[in-house]
mmCIF file of C-alpha atoms in Angstrom:
data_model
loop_
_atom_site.group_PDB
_atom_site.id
_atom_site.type_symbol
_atom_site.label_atom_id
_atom_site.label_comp_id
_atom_site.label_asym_id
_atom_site.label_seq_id
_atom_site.Cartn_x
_atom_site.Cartn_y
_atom_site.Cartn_z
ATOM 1 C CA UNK A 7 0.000 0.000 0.000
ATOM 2 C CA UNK A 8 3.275 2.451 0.426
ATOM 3 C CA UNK A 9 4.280 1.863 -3.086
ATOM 4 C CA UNK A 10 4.014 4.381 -5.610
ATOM 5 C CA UNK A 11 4.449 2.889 -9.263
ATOM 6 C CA UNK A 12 5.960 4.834 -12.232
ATOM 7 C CA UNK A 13 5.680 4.156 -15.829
ATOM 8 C CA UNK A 14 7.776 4.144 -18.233
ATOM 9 C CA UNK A 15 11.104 3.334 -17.166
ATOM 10 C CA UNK A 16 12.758 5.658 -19.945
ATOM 11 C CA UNK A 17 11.328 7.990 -22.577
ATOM 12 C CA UNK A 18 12.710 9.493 -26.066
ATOM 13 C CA UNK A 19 11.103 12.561 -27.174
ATOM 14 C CA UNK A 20 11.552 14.751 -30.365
ATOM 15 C CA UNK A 21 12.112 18.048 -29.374
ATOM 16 C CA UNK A 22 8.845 20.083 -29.372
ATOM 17 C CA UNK A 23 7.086 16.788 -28.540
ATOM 18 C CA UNK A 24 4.979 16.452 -25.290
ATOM 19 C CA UNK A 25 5.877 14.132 -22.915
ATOM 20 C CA UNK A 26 3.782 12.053 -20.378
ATOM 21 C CA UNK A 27 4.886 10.155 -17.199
ATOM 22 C CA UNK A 28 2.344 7.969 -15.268
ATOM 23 C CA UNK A 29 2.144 6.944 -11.589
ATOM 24 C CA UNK A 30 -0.024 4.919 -9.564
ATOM 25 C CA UNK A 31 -0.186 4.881 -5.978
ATOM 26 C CA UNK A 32 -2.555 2.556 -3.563
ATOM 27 C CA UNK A 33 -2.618 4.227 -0.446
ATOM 28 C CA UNK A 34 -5.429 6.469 -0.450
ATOM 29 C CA UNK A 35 -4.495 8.616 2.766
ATOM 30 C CA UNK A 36 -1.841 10.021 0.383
ATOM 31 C CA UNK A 37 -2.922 13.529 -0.288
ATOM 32 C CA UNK A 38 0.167 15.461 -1.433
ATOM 33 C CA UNK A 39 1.694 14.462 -4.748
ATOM 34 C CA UNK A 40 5.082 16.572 -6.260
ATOM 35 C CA UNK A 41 7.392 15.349 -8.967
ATOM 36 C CA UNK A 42 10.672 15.713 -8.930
ATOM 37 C CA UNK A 43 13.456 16.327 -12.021
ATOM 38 C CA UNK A 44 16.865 15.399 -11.170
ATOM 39 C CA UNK A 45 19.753 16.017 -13.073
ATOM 40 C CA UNK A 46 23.081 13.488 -13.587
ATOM 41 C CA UNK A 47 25.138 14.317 -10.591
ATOM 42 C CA UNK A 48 22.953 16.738 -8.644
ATOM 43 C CA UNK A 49 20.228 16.578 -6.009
ATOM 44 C CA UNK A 50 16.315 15.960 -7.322
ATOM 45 C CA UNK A 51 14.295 19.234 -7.443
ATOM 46 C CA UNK A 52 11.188 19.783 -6.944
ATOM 47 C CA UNK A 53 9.112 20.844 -10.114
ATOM 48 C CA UNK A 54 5.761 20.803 -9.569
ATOM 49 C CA UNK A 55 2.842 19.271 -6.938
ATOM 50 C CA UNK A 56 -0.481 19.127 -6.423
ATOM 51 C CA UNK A 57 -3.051 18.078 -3.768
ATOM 52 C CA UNK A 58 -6.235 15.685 -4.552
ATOM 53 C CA UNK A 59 -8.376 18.519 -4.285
ATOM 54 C CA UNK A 60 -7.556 19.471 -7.689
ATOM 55 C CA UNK A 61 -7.619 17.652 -10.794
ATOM 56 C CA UNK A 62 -4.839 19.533 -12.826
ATOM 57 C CA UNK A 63 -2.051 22.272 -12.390
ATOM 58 C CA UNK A 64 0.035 24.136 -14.483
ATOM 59 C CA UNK A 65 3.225 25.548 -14.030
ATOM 60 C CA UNK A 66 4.547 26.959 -17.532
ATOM 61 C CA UNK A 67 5.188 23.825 -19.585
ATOM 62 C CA UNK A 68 4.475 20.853 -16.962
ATOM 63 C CA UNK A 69 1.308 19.997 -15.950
ATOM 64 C CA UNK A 70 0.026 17.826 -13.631
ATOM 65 C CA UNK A 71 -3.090 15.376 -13.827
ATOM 66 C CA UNK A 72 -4.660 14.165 -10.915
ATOM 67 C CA UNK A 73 -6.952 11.226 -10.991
ATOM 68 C CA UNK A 74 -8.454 10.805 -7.545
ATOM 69 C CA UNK A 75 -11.217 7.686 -8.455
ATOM 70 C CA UNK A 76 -8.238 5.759 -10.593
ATOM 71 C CA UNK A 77 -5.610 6.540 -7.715
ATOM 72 C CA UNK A 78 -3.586 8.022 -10.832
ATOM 73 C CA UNK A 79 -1.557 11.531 -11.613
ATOM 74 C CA UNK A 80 0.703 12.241 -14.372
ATOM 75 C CA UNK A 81 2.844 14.894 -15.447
ATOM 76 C CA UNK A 82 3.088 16.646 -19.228
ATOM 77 C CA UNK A 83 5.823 18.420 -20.169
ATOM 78 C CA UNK A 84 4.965 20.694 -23.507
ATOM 79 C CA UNK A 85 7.043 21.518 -25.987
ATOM 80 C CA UNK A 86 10.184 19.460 -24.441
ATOM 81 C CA UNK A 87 12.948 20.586 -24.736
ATOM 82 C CA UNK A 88 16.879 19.074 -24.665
ATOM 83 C CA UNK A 89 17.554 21.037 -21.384
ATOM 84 C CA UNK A 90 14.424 18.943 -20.080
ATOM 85 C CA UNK A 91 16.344 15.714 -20.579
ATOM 86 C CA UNK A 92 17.020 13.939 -16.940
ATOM 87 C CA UNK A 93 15.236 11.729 -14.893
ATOM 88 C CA UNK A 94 12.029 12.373 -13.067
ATOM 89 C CA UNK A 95 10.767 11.348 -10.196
ATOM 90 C CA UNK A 96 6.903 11.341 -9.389
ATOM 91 C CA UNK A 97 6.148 10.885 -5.517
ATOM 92 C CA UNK A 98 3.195 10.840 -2.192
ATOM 93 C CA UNK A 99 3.042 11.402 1.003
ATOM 94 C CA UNK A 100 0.519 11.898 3.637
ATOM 95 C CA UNK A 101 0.119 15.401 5.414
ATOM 96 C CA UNK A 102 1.569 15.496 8.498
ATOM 97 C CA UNK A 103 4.484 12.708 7.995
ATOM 98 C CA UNK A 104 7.121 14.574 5.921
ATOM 99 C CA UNK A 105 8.076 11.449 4.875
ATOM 100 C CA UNK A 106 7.887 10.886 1.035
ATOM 101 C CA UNK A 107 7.543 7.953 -1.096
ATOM 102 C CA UNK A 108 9.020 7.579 -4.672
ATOM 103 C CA UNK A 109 8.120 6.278 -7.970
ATOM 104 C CA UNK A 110 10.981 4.295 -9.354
ATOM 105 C CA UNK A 111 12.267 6.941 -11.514
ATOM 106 C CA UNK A 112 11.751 7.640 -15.619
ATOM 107 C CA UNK A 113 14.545 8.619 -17.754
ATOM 108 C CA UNK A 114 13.567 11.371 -20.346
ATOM 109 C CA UNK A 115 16.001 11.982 -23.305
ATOM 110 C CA UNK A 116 14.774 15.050 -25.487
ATOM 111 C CA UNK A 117 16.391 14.723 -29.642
ATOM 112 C CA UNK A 118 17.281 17.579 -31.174
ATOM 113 C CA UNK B 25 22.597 26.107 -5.279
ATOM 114 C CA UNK B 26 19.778 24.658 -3.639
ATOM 115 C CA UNK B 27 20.703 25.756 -0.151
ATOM 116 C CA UNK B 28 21.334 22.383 1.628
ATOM 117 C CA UNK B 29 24.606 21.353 2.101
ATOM 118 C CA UNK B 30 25.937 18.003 2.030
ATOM 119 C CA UNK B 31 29.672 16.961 3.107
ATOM 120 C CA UNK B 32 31.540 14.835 2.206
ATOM 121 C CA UNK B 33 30.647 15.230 -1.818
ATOM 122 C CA UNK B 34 32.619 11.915 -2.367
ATOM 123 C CA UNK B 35 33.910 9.271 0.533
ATOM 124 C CA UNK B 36 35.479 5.724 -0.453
ATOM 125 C CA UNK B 37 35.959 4.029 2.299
ATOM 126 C CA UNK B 38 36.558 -0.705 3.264
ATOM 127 C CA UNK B 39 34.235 -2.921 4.480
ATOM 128 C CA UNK B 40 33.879 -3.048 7.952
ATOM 129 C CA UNK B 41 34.430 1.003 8.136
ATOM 130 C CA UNK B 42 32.457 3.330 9.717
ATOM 131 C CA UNK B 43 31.953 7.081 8.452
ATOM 132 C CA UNK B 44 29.976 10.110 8.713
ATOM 133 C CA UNK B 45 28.100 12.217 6.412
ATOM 134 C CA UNK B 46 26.620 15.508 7.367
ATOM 135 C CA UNK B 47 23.855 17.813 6.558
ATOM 136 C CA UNK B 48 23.578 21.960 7.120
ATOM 137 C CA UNK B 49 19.606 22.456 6.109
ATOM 138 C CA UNK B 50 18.524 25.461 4.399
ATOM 139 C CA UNK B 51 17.994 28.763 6.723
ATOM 140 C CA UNK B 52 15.352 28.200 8.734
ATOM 141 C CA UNK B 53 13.916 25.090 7.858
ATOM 142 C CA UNK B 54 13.319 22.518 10.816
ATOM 143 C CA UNK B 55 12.930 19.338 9.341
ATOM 144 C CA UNK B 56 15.804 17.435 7.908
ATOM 145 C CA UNK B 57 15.378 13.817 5.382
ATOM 146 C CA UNK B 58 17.764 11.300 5.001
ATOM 147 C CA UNK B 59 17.367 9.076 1.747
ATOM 148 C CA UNK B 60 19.428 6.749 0.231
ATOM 149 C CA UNK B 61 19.568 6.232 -3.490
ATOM 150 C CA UNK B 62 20.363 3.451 -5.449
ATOM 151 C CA UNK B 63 20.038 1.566 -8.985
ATOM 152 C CA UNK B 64 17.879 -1.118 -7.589
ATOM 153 C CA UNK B 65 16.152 0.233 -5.298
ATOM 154 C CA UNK B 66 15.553 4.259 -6.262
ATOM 155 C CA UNK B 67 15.244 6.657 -3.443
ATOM 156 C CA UNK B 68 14.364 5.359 -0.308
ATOM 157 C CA UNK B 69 13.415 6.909 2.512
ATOM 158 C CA UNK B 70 15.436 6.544 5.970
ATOM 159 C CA UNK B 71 14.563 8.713 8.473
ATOM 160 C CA UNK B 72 13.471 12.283 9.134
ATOM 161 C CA UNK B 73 14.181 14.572 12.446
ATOM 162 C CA UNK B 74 12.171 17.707 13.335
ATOM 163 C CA UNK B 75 13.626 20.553 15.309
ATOM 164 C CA UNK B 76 16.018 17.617 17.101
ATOM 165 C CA UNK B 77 13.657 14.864 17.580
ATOM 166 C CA UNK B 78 13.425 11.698 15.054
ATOM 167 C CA UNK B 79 9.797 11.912 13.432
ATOM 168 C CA UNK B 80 9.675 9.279 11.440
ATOM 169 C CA UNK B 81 11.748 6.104 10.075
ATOM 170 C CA UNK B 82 11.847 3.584 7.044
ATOM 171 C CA UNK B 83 13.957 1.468 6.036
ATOM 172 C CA UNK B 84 16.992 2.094 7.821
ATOM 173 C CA UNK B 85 19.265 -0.437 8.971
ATOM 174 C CA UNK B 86 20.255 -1.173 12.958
ATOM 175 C CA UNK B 87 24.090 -0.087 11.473
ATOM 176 C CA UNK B 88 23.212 3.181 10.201
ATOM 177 C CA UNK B 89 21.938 6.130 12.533
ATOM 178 C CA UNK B 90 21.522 9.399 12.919
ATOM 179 C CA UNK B 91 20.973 12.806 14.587
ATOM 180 C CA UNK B 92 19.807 16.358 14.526
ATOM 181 C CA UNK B 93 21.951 18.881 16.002
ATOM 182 C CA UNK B 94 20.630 22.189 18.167
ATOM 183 C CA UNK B 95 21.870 24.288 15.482
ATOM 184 C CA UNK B 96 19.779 21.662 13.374
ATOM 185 C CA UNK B 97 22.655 20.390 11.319
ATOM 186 C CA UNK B 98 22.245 16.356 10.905
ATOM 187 C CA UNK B 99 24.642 13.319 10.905
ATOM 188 C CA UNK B 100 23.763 9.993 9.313
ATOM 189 C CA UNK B 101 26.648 7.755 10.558
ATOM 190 C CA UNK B 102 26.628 4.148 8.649
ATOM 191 C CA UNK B 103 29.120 1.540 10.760
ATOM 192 C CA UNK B 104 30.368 -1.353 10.255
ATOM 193 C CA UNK B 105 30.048 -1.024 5.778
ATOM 194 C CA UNK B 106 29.349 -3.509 2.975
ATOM 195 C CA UNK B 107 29.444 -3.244 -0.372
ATOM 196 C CA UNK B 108 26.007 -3.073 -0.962
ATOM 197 C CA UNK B 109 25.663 0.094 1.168
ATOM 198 C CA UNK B 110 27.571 1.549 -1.950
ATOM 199 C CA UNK B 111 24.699 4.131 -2.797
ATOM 200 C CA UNK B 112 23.924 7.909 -2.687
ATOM 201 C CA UNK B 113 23.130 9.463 0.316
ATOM 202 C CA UNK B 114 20.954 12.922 0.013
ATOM 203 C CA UNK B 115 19.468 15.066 2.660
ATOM 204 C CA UNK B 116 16.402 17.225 2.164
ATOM 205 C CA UNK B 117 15.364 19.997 4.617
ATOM 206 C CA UNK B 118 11.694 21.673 4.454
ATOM 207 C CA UNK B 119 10.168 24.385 7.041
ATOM 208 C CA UNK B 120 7.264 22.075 8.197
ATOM 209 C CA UNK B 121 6.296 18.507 7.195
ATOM 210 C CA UNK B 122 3.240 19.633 4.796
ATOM 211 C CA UNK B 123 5.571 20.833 2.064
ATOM 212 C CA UNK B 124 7.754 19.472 -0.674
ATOM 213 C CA UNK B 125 11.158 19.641 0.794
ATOM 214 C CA UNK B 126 14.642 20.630 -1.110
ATOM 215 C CA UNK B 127 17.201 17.871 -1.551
ATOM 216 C CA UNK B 128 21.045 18.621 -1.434
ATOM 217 C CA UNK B 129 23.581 17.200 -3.749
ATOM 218 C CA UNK B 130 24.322 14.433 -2.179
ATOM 219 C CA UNK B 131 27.441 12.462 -0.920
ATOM 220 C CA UNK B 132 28.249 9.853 -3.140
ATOM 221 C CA UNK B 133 29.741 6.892 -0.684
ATOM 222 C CA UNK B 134 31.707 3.974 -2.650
ATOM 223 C CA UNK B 135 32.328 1.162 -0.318
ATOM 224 C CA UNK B 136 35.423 -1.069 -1.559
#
């Protein structure tokens, strides 16, 4: 019930293309939901988050989905870009706990 | 620079060793993570401290603990090493425990 499950593993994207990462989670007592982009060599970020009581947010070109009834959310990133290629993380935690719990991770190359 | 600071960058070190790694949080934020991140098993959570006081734990072994300083700098000590502890260590800070947090570099530990 604490996993969270990401799909896919890796991604190739033209540039300009959108791209879409999917994650699962089972536990519904999650409510907070933030993906993070992580570059070779450095510390994840965080990007973008959103809470169930929402079913999208935007922030410039990524976009979150949030599908409470299908325990789903997935994040779109418009108009990708090479700069955007490194690995993502999606992720869920309860309020309250701190503690988060990750998706295994999708690898996003962006072509020229 | 996200504002969390993470020493040593790099540490190789034998079986059977015991180090250190530390953790200066960004200004002002309480709460300080502990993950550990690895090709098999992605980033996993290990145990968090708030304002000095351990708030939550996961997966963290009897050989590897750690503490939260009054000037709320952290230690994650691992003792007695094996090879599969080879991983990457990162520590994340946030002000409260109902917010995404910011992860530092991390300190890459090579066990030998």
């Amino acid at each position: 019930q604490q996993q969270v499950k990401q799909s896919p593993q890796s991604l190739i994207v033209q540039k300009g293309g959108i791209s879409i990462i999917n994650c699962a989670y089972e536990n519904t007592a999650f409510d907070y939901f933030p993906w993070y982009q992580q570059f070779p060599g450095k510390g994840p970020a965080l990007l973008i988050a959103i809470r169930p009581d929402v079913s999208e947010k935007k922030e410039g070109r990524f976009t979150i989905s949030f599908n409470k009834s299908a325990k789903q959310f997935s994040l779109h990133i418009m108009d990708s870009q090479p700069g955007d290629s490194a690995t993502y993380f999606c992720a869920a935690s309860r309020s309250n706990t701190g503690k988060l719990i990750f998706g295994q991770g999708t690898t996003l190359q962006v072509k020229p | 620079d996200s504002g969390v600071t993470q020493t040593p960058k790099h540490l190789i070190t034998a079986t059977g060793q015991r180090v250190t790694l530390r953790c200066s949080p960004r200004s002002g934020d309480l709460s300080v993570y502990w993950y550990q991140q690895s090709l098999d098993q992605g980033l996993q959570f290990l145990i968090q401290y708030y304002n000095g006081e351990e708030r939550a734990k996961g997966n963290i072994l009897e050989r590897f603990s750690a503490q939260q300083f009054p000037d709320l700098h952290s230690e994650l000590n691992l003792s007695s090493l094996e090879l599969g502890d080879s991983a990457l260590y990162f520590c994340a800070s946030s002000v409260d425990q109902n917010y995404g947090y910011t992860f530092g570099s991390g300190t890459r530990l090579t066990v030998v």
